[in-house]
Tab-separated table of C-alpha atoms in Angstrom:
chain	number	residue	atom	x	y	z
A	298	UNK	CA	182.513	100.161	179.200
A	299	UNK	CA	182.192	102.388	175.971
A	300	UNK	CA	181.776	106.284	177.254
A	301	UNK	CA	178.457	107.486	176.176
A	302	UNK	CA	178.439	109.982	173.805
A	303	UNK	CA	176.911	112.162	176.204
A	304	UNK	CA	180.078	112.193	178.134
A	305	UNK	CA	182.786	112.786	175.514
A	306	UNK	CA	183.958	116.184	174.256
A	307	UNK	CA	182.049	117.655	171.293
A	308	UNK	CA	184.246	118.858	168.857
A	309	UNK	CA	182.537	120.311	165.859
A	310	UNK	CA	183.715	120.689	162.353
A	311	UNK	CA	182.508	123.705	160.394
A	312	UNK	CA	183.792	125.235	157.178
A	313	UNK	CA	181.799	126.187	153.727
A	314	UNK	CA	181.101	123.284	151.098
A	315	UNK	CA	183.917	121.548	149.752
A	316	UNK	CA	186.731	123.104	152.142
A	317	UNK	CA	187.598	119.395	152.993
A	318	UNK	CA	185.481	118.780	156.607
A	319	UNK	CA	184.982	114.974	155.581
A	320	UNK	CA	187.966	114.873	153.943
A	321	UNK	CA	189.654	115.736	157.399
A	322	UNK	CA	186.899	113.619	159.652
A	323	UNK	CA	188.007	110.607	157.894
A	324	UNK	CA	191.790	111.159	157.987
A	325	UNK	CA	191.650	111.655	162.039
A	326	UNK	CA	189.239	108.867	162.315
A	327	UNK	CA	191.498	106.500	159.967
A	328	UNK	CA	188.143	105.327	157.999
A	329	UNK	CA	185.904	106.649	155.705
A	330	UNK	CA	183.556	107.967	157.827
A	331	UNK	CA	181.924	110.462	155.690
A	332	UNK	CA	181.206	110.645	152.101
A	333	UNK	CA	183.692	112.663	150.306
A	334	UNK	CA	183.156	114.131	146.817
A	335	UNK	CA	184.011	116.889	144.814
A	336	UNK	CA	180.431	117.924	144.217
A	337	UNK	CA	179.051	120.883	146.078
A	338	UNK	CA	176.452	120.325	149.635
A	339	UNK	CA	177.648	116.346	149.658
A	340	UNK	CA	177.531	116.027	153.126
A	341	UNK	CA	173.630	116.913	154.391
A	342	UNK	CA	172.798	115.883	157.585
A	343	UNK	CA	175.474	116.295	160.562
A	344	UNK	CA	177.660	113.092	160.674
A	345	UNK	CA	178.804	111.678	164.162
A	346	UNK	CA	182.083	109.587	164.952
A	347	UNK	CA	183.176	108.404	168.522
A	348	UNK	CA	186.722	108.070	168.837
A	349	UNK	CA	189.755	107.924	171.647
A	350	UNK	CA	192.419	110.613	171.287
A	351	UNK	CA	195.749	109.462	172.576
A	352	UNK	CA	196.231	111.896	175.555
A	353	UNK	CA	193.288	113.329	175.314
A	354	UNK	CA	190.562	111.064	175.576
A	355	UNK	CA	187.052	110.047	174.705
A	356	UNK	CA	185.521	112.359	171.840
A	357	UNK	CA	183.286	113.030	169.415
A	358	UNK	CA	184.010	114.763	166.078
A	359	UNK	CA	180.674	116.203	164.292
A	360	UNK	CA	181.171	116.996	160.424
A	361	UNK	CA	178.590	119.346	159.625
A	362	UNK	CA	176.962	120.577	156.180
A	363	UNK	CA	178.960	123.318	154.654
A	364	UNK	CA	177.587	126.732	156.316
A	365	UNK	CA	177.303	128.552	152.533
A	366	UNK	CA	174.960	126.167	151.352
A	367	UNK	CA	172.414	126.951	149.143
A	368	UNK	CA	168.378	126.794	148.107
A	369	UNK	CA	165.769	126.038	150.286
A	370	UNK	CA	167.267	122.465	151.279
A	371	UNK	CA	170.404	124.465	151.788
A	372	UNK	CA	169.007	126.320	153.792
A	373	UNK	CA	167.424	123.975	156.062
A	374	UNK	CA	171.216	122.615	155.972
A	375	UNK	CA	172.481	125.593	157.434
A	376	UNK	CA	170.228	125.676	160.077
A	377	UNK	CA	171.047	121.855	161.206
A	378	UNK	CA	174.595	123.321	161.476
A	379	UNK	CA	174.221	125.686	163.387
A	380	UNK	CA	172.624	124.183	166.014
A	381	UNK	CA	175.650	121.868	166.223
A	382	UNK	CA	177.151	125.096	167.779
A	383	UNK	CA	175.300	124.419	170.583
A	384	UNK	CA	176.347	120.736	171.480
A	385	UNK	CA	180.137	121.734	170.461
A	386	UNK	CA	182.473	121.540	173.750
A	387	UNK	CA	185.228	122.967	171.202
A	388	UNK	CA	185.655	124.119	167.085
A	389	UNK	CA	187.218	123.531	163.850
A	390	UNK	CA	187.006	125.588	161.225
A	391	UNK	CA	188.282	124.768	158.023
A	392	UNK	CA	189.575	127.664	155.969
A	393	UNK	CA	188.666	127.868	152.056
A	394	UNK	CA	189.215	130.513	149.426
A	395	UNK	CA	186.002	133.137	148.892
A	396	UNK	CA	185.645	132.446	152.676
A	397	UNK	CA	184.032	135.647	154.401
A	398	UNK	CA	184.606	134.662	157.598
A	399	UNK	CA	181.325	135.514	158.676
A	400	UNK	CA	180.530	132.107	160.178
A	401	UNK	CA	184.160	131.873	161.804
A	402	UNK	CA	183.290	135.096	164.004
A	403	UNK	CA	179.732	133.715	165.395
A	404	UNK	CA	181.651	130.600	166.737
A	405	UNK	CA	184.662	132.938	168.192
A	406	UNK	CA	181.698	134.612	169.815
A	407	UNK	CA	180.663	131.828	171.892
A	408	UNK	CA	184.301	131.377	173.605
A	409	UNK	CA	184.674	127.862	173.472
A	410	UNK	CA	188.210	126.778	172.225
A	411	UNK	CA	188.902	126.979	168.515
A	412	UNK	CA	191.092	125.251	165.975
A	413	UNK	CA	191.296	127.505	162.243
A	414	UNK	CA	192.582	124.811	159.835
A	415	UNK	CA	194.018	125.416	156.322
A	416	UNK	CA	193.854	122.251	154.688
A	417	UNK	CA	194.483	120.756	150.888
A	418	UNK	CA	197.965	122.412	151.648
A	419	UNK	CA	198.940	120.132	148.293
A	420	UNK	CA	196.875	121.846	146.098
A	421	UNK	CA	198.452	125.017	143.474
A	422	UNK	CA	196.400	127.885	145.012
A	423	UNK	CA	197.674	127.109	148.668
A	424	UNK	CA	199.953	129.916	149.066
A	425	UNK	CA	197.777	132.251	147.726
A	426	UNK	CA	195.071	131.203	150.109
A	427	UNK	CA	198.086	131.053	152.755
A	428	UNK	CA	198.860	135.076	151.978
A	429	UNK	CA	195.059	135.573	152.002
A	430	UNK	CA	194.189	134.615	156.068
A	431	UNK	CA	197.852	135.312	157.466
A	432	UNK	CA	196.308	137.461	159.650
A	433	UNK	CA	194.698	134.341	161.323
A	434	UNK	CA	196.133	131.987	163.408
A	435	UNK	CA	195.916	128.742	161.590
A	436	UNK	CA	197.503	125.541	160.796
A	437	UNK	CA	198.193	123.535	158.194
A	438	UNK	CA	196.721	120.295	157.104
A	439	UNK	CA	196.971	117.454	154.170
A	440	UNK	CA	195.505	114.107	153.985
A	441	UNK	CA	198.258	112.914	152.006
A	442	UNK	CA	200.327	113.589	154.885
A	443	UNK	CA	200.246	111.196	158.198
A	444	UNK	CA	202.486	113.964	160.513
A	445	UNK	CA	199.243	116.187	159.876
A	446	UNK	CA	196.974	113.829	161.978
A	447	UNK	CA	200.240	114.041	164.532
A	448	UNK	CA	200.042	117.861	164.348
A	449	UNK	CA	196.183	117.961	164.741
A	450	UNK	CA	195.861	115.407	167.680
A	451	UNK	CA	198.773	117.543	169.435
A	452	UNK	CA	197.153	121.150	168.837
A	453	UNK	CA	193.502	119.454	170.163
A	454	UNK	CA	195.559	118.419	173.362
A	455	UNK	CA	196.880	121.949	173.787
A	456	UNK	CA	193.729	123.828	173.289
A	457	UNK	CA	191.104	121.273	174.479
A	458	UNK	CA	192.434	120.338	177.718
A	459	UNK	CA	191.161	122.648	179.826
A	460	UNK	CA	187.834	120.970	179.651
A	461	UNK	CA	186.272	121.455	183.257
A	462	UNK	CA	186.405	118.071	185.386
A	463	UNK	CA	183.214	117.601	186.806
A	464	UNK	CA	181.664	114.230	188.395
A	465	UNK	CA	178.070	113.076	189.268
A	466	UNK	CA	177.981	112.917	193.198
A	467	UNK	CA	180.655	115.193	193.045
A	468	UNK	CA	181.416	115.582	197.354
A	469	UNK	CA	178.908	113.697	198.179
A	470	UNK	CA	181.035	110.109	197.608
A	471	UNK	CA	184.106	109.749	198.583
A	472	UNK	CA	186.259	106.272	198.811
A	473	UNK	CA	184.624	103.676	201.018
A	474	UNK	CA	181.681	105.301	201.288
A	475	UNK	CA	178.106	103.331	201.333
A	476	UNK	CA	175.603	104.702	199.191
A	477	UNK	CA	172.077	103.309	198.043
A	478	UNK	CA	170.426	103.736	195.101
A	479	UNK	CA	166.898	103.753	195.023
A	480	UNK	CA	165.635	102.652	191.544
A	481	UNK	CA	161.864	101.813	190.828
A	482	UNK	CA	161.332	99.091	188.113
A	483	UNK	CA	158.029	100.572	187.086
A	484	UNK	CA	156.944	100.764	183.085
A	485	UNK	CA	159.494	103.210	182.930
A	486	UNK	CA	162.286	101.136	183.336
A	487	UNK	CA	163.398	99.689	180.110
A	488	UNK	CA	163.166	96.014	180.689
A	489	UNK	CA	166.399	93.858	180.940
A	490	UNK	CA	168.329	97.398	181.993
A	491	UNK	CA	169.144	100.137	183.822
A	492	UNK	CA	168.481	103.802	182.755
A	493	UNK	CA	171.281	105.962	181.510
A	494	UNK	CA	171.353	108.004	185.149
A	495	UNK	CA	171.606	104.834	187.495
A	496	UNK	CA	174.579	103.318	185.108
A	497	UNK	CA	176.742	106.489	185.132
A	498	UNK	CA	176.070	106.981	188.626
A	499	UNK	CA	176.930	103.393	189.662
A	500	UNK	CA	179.369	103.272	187.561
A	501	UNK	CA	181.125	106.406	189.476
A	502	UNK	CA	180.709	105.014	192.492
A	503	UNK	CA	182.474	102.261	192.030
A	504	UNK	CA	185.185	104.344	190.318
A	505	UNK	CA	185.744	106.250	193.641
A	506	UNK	CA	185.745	102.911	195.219
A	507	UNK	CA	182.724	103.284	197.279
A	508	UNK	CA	180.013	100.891	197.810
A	509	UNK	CA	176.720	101.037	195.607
A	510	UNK	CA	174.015	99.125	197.071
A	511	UNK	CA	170.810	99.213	194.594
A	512	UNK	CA	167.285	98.428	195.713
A	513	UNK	CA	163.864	98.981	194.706
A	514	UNK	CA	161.372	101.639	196.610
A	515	UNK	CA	159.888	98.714	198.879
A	516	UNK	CA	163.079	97.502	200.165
A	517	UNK	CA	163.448	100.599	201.403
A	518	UNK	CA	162.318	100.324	204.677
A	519	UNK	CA	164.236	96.695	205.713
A	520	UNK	CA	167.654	98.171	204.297
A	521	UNK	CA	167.391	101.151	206.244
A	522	UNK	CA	166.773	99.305	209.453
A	523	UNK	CA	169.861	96.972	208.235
A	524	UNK	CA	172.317	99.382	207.663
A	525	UNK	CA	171.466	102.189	210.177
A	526	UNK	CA	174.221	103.974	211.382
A	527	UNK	CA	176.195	102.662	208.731
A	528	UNK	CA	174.544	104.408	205.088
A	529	UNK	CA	176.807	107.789	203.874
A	530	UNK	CA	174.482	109.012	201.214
A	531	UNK	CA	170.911	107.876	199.607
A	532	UNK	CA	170.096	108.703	195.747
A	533	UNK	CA	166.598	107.968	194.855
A	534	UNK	CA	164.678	108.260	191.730
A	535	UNK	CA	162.673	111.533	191.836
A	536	UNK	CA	159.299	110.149	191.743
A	537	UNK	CA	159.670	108.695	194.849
A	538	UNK	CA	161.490	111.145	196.998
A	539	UNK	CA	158.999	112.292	199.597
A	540	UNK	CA	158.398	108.750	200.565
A	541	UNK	CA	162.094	107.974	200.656
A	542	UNK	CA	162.867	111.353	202.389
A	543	UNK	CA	160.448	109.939	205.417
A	544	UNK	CA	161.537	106.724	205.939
A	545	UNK	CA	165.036	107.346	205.855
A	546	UNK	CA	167.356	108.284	209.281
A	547	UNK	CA	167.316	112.327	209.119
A	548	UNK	CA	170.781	112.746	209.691
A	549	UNK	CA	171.711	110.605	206.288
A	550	UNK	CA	172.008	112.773	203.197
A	551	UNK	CA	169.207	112.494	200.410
A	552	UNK	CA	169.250	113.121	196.941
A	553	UNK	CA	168.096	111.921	193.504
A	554	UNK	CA	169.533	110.984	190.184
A	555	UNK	CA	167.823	114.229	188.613
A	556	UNK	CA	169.045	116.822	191.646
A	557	UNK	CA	172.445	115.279	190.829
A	558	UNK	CA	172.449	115.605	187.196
A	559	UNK	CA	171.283	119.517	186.729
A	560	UNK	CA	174.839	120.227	188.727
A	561	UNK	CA	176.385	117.844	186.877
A	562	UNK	CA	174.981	119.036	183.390
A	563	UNK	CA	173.369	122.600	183.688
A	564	UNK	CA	172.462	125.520	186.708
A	565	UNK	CA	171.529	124.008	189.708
A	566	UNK	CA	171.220	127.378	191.399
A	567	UNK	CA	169.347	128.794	188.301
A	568	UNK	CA	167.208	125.586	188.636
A	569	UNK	CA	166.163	126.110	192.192
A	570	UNK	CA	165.883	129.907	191.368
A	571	UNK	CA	163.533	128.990	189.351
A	572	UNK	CA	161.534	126.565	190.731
A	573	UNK	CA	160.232	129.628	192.765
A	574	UNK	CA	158.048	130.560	189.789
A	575	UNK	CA	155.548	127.884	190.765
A	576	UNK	CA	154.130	130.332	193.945
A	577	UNK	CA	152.614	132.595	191.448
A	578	UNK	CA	149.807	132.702	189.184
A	579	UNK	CA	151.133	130.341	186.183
A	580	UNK	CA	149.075	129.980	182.845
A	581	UNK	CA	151.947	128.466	180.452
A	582	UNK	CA	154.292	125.820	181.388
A	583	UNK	CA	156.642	123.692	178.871
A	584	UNK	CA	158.025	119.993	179.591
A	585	UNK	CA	161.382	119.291	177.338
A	586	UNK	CA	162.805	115.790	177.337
A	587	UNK	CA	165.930	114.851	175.731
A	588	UNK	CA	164.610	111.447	175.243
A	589	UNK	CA	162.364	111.310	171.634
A	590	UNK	CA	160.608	108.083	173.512
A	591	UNK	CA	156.704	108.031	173.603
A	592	UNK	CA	155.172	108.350	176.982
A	593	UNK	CA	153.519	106.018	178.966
A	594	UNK	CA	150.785	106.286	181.394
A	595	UNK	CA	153.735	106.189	184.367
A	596	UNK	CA	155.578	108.930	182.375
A	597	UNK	CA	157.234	111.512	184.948
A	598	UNK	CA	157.622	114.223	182.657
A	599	UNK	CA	154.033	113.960	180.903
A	600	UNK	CA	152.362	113.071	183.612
A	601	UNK	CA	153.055	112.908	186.956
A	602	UNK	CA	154.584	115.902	187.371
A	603	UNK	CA	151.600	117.920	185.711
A	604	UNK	CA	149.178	116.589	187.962
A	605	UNK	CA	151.394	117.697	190.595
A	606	UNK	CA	151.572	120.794	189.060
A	607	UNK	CA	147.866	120.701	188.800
A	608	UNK	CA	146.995	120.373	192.491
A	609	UNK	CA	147.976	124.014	192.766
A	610	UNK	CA	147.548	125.763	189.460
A	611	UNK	CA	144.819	124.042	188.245
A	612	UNK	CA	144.446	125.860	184.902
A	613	UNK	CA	147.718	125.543	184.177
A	614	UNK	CA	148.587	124.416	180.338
A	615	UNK	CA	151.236	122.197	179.443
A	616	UNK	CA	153.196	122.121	176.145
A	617	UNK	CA	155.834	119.270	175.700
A	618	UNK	CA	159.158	119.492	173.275
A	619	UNK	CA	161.386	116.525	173.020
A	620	UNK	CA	164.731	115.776	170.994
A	621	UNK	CA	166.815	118.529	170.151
A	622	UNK	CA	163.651	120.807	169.920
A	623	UNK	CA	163.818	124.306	172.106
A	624	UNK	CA	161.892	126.458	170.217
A	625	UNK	CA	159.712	129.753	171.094
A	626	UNK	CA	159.973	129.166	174.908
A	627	UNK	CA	159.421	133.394	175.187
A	628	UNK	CA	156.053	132.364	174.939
A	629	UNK	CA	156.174	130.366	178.359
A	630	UNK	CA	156.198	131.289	182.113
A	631	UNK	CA	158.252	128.249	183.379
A	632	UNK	CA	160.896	125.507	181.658
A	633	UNK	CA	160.950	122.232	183.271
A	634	UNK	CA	163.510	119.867	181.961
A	635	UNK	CA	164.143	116.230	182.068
A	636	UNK	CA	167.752	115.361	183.833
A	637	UNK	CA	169.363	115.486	180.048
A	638	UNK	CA	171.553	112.280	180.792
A	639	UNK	CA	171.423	112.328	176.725
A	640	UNK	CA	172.826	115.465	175.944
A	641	UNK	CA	176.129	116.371	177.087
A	642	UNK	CA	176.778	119.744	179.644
A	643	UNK	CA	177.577	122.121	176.752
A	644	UNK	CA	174.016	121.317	175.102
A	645	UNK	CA	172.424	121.312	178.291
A	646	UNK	CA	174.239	124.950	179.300
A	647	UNK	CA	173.133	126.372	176.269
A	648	UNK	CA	169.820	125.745	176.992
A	649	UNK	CA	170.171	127.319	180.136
A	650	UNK	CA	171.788	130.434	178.679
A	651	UNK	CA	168.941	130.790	176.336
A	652	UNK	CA	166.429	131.075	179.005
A	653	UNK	CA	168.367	133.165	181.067
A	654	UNK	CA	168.977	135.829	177.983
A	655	UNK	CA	164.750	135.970	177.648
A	656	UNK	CA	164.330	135.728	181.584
A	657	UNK	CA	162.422	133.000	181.635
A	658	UNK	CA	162.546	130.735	184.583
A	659	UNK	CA	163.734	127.344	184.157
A	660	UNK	CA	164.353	124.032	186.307
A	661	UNK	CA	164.406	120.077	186.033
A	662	UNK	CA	162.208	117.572	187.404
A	663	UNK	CA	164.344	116.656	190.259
A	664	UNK	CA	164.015	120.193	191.595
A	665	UNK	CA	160.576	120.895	190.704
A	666	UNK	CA	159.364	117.513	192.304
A	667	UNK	CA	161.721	118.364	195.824
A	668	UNK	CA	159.730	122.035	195.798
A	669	UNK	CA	156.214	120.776	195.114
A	670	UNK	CA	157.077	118.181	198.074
A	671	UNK	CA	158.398	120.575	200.316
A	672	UNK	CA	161.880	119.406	200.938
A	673	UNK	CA	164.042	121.206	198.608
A	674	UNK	CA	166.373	122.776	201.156
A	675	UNK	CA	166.495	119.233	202.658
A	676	UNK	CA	168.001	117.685	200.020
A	677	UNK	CA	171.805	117.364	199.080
A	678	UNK	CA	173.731	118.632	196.195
């Protein structure tokens, strides 16, 4: 199975125009990946490429515009790059003469793992650009020079590798043991396939070689009463949980595919925190989906959990952001995010870290749906 993207390391690549970001993208990647010219601002929009790293494992590199551009498109440019920053697991900065360094300090700022490269080491004012950041710890790089790809893959390994292990179910799953996954095929359900949640979590079980028994809300009931006595752990989609939560055995362990992925991707203790927000007077709440897809009448995010929402704060407005968008959310009293399977943890986290710096309360539809049901501290995590 190809690892999503949202799984894989994020390593950006930063640097100001024409410091050689493609240039380097396309010698790790062995392809021309990105344009490469000698003109000024060739490289707009950030480029993606999904690779393997011998020894180090499933990544992806992000060449982004150069962080000096100019004008108002250059500007807009700028921006685009620098929320890259917040999707980056890890850095390389690309080192070029007239470089102020400015944009080198905001990423060592964030204390994720950086790489300072000096590249075009072939060209006549090298040493003098050498003499100019010695002060720096840096490496060299060429191109023209296959070692260098050796050299970079090598220092990645080094610096990279300390990339926190985490896992979906975490302790909830360990070998041999029988879990079922409750899955609604509703209009949400993309016909002909699973959702992004129920493959990675399937797809873990079986990695832990456990057993991963998938059925649809109304079989609940009859494969209960099959396997009682004999079921380790139940995962259910979060639209469905109270009804799950009643007709299962109340010594099995319940959760859902949303519960598991805000550990798995963000603050679950921040999350339940903040779910808390919904016993006061509320007048503001925003919905953010990393999905961009348009909702349907069934939508959970749009609405089924507002007119839960609604039951109990029934003036209550809702404002919906989708996609990378996370803008202005000072103005609101409560965050409630979708599980995020798109976006990997260090998106996700910076999300959280954003609310948390303008104290405003924040939480994911797993969580919020457990609460407004009333069996949040019956759930597992």
């Amino acid at each position: 199975m190809k690892t999503q993207r949202s799984l894989r390391f994020h390593i950006g690549i930063f640097g100001r125009r024409n410091s050689g970001k493609s240039s380097f993208l396309n010698s790790i990647a062995g392809e021309d990946v990105a344009i490469v010219s000698d003109i000024k601002g060739t490289t707009t929009d950030p480029i993606y490429k999904s690779m393997e790293l011998p020894d180090v494992g499933p990544v992806v590199f992000i060449d982004t515009a150069g962080i000096d551009d100019t004008g108002s498109l250059g500007m807009l440019r700028n921006e685009k790059s620098k929320k890259v920053i917040d999707k980056c697991d890890g850095f390389i900065y690309l080192l070029s003469k007239e470089d102020n360094l400015e944009f080198l300090k905001i990423l060592e700022k964030t204390g994720k793992p950086l790489i300072k490269v000096l590249s075009k080491i072939d060209q006549n004012d090298f040493e003098e650009n050498k003499e100019t950041f010695k002060d720096l710890d840096f490496i060299t790089y060429s191109v023209k020079q296959k070692d260098c790809r050796n050299k970079i893959i090598e220092r990645i390994k080094r610096d990279f590798s300390t990339k926190e292990e985490l896992t979906i179910t975490g302790d909830l799953v360990k070998e041999d043991s029988t879990v079922v996954l409750v899955m609604p095929q509703d209009k949400e359900a993309p016909k002909g396939r699973l959702i992004t949640p129920q493959v990675q979590t399937i797809r873990e079980i079986l990695d832990k070689n456990a057993k991963a028994i998938c059925i649809k809300p109304e079989q609940a009931k009859s494969t209960f009463e099959i396997l009682e006595g004999k079921i380790d752990l139940i995962i259910t989609d979060s639209s469905v949980f109270k009804k799950i939560y009643d007709l299962k055995d109340k010594t099995v362990k319940l959760t859902s595919f949303s519960v598991l992925f805000s550990k798995f991707k963000a603050d679950i203790d921040y999350y339940i925190e903040s779910v808390k927000r919904l016993d006061r007077k509320i007048d503001k709440i925003l919905i953010v989906e990393a999905c961009s897809h348009p909702p349907i009448e069934e939508d959970i995010g749009t609405v089924k959990i507002p007119k839960m929402i609604k039951e109990i704060h029934p003036n209550v407005e809702f404002f919906f952001q989708r996609g990378d968008e996370f803008e202005n959310i000072e103005n609101f009293d409560l965050i409630i995010s979708c599980g995020s399977c798109m976006f990997n943890r260090a998106h996700v986290l910076s999300r959280v870290n954003k609310a948390k710096e303008k104290h405003i309360p924040m939480t994911n539809y797993g969580i919020t749906i457990a609460y407004l049901k009333g069996i949040l501290d019956k759930i597992s995590y």
